[in-house]
Coordinates of N, CA and C in Angstrom, one line a residue:
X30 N 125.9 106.6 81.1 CA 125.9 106.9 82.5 C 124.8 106.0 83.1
X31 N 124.8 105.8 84.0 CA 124.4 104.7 85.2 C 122.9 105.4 85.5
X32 N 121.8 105.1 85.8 CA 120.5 105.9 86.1 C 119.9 104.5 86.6
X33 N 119.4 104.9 87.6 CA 118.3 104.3 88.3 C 117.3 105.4 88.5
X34 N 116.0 105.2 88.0 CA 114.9 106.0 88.4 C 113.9 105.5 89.3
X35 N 113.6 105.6 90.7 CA 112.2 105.1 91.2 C 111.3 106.4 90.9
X36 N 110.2 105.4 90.9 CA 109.1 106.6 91.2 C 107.8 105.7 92.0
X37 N 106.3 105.6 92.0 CA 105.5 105.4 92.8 C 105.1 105.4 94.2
X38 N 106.2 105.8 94.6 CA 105.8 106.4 96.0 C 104.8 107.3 96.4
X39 N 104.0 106.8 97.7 CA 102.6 108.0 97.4 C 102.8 107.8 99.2
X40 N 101.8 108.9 100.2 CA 101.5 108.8 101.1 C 100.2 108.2 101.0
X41 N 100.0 106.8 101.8 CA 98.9 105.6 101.9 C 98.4 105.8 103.3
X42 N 97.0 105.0 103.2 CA 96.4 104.4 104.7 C 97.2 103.4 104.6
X43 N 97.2 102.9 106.1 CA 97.3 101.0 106.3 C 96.6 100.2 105.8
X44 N 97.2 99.0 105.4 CA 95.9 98.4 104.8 C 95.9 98.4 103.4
X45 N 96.5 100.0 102.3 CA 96.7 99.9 101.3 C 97.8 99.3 100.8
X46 N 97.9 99.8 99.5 CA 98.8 99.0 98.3 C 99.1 100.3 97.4
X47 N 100.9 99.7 96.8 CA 101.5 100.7 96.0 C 102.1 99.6 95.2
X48 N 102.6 100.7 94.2 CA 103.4 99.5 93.1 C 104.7 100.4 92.2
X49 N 105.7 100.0 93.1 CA 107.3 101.0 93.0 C 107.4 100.9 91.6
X50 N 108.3 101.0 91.2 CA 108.9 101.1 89.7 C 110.7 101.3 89.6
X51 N 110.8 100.9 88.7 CA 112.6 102.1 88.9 C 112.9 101.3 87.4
X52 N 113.2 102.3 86.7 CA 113.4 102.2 85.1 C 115.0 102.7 85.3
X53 N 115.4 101.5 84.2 CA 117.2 101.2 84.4 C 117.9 101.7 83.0
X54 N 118.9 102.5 83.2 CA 119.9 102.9 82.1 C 121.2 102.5 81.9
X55 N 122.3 103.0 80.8 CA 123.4 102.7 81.0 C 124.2 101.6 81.7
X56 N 123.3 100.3 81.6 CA 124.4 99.1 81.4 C 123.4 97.9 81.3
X57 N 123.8 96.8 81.0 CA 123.1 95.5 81.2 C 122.2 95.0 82.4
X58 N 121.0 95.9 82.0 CA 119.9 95.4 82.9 C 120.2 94.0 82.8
X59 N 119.5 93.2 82.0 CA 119.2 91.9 82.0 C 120.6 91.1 82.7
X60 N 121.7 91.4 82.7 CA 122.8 90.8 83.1 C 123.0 91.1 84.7
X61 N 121.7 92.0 85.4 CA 122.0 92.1 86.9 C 121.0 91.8 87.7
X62 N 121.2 91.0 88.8 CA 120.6 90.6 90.2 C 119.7 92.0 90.3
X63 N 118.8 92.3 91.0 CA 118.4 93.6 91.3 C 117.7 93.2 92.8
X64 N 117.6 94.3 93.0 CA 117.1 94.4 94.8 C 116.5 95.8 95.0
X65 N 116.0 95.9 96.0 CA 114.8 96.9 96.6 C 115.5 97.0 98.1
X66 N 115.7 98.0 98.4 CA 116.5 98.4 99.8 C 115.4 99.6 100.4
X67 N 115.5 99.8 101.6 CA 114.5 100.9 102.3 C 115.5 101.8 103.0
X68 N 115.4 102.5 104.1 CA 115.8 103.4 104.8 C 114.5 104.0 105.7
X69 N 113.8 104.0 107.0 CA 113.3 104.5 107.8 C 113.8 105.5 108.4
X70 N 113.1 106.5 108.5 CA 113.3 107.8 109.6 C 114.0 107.3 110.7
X71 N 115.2 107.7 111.0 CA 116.4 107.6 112.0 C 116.6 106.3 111.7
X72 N 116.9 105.5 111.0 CA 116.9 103.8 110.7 C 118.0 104.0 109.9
X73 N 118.7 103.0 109.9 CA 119.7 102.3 108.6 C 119.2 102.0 107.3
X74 N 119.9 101.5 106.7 CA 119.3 100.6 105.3 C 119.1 99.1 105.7
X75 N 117.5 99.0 104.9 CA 117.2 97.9 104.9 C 116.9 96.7 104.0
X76 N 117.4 95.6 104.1 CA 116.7 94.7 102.3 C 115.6 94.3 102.6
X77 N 115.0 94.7 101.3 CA 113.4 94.1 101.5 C 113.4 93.1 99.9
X78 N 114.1 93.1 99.6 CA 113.9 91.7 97.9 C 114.9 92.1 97.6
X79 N 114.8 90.6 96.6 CA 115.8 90.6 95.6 C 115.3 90.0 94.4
X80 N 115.9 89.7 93.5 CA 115.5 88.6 91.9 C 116.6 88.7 91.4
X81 N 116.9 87.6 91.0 CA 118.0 87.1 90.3 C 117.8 87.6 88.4
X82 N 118.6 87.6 88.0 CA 118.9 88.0 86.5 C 117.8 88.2 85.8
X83 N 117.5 86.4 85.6 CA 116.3 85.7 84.5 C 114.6 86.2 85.0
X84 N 114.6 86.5 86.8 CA 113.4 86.8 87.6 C 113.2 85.4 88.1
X85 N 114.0 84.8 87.9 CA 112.8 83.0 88.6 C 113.7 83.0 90.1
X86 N 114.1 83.8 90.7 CA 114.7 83.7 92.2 C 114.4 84.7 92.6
X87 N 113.9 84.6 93.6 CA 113.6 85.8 94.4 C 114.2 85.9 96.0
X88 N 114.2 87.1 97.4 CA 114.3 86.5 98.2 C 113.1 87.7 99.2
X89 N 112.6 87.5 100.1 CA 112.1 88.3 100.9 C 112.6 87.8 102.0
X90 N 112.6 89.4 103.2 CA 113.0 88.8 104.6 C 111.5 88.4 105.5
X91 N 111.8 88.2 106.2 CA 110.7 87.9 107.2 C 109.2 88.8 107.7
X92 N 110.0 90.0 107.4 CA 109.5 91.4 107.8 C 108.3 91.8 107.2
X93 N 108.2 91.4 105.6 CA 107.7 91.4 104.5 C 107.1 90.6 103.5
X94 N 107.9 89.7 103.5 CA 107.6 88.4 103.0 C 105.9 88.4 103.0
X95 N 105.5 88.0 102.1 CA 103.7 87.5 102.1 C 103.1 88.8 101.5
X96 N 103.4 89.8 101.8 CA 103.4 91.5 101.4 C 103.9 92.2 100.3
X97 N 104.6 91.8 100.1 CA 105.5 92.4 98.8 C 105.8 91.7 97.8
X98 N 105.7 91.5 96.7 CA 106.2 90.9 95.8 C 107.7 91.5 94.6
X99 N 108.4 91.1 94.5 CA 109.3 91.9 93.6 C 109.1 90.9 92.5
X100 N 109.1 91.9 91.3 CA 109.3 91.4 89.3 C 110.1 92.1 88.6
X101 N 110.7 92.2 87.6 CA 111.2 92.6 85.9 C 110.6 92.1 85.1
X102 N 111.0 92.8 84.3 CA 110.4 93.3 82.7 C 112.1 93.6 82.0
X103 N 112.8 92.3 81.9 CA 114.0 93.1 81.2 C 113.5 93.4 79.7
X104 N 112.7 93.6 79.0 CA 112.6 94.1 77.6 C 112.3 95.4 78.1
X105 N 111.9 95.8 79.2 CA 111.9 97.5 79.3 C 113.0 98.0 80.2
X106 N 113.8 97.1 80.7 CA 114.4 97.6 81.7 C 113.8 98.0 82.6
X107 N 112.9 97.5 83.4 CA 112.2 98.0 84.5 C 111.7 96.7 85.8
X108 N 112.1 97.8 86.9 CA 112.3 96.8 88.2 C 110.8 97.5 88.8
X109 N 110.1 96.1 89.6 CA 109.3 96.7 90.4 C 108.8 96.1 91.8
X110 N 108.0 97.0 92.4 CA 107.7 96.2 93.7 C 106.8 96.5 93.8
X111 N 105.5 95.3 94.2 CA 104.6 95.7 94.6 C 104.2 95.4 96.0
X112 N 103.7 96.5 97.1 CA 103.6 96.8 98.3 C 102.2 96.0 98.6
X113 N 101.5 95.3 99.4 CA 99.8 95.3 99.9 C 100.1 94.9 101.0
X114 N 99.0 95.5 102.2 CA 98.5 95.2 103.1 C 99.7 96.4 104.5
X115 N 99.8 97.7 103.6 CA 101.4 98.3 104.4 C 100.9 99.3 106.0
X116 N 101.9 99.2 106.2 CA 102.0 99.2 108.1 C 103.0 100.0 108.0
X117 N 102.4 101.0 109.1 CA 103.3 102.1 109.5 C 104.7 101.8 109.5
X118 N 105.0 100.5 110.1 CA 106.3 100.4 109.5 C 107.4 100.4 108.4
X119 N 106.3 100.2 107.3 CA 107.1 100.2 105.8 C 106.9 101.6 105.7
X120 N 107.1 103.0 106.3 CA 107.5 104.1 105.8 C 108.7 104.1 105.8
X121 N 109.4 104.7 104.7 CA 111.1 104.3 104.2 C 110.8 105.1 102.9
X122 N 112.1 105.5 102.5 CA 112.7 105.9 101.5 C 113.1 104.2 100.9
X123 N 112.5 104.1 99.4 CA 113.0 103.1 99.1 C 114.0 103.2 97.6
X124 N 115.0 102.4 97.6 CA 115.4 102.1 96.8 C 115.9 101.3 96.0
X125 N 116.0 101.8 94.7 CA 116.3 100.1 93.3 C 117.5 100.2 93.6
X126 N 118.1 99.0 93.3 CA 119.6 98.5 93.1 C 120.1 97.5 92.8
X127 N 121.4 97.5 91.5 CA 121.9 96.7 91.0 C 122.8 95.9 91.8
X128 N 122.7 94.6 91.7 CA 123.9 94.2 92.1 C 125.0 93.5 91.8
X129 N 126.4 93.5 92.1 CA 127.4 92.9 91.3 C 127.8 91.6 91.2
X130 N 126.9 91.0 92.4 CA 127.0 89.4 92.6 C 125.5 89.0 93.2
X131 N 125.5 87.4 93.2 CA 124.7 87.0 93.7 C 124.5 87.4 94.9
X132 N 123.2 87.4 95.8 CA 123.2 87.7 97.6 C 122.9 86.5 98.1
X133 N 123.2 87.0 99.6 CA 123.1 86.2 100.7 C 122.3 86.8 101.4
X134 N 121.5 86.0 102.6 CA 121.1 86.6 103.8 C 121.4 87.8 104.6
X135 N 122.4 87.9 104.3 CA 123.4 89.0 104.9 C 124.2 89.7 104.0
X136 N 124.3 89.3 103.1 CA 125.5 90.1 101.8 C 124.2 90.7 101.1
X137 N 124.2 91.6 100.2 CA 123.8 92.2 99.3 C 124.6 93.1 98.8
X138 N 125.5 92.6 97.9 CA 126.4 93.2 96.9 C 126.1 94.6 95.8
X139 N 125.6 95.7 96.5 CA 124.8 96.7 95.5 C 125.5 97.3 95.2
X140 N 125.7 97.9 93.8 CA 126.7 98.3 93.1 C 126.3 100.1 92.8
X141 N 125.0 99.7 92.2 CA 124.5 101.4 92.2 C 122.9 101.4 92.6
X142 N 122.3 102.8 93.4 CA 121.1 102.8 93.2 C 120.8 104.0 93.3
X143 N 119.5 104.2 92.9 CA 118.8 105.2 92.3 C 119.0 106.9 93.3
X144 N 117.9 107.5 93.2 CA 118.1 108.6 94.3 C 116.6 108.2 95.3
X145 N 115.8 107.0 94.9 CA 115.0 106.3 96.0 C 113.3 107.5 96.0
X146 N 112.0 106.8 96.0 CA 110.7 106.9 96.2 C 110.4 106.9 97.7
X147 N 109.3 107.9 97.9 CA 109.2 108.1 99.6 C 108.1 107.5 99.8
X148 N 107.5 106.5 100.5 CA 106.5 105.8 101.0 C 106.1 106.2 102.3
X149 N 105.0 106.4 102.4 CA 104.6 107.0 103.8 C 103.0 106.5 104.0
X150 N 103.2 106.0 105.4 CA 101.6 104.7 105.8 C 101.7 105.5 106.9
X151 N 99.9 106.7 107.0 CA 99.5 106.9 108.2 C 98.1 107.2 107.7
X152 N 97.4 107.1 109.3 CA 96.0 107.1 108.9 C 95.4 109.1 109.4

């Protein structure tokens, strides 16, 4: 069976730093693209990274970019994100996700993800 687990989510000041996690089951980690998706209070879903298979491609949007860094660990099966410098607006439900193709700007092909870490920036 398919499992995505995040965890690290904490309630932060601005200014601080967190470092997501999401430990992967039931299929070929190393064989998938993975990504980091958010969701804000009354907000849609949003992509915040990606990394390609091996980890040497990455992508951040604009939003984030300089702030976040995404990595793996495919000998543990484990995806992660690390958050610094976060702003009321990175409060979101976040979550891991595999995906079934390469992405685009606009595509992000996500096949499964987790049940998502709650991040919360107030002072």
């Amino acid at each position: 069976q398919v499992q995505l687990v995040e965890s690290g989510g904490a309630l932060v000041q601005p200014g601080g730093s967190l470092r997501l996690s999401c430990v992967a089951s039931g299929f070929r980690f190393r064989n998938h693209h993975m990504a980091w998706v958010r969701q804000a209070p009354g907000k849609g879903l949003e992509w915040v990274s990606g990394i390609s298979k091996g980890g040497t491609e990455s992508y951040y949007p604009d939003s984030v970019k300089g702030r976040f860094t995404i990595s793996r660990d495919n000998a543990k099966n484990t995806l992660y994100l690390q958050i610094n410098n976060l702003r009321h607006e990175d409060t979101a439900l976040y979550y891991c996700a595999s995906l079934v193709a390469y992405w685009s700007e606009s595509y992000v092909p996500v096949d499964y993800w987790g049940q998502g870490t709650q991040v919360t920036v107030s002072s």
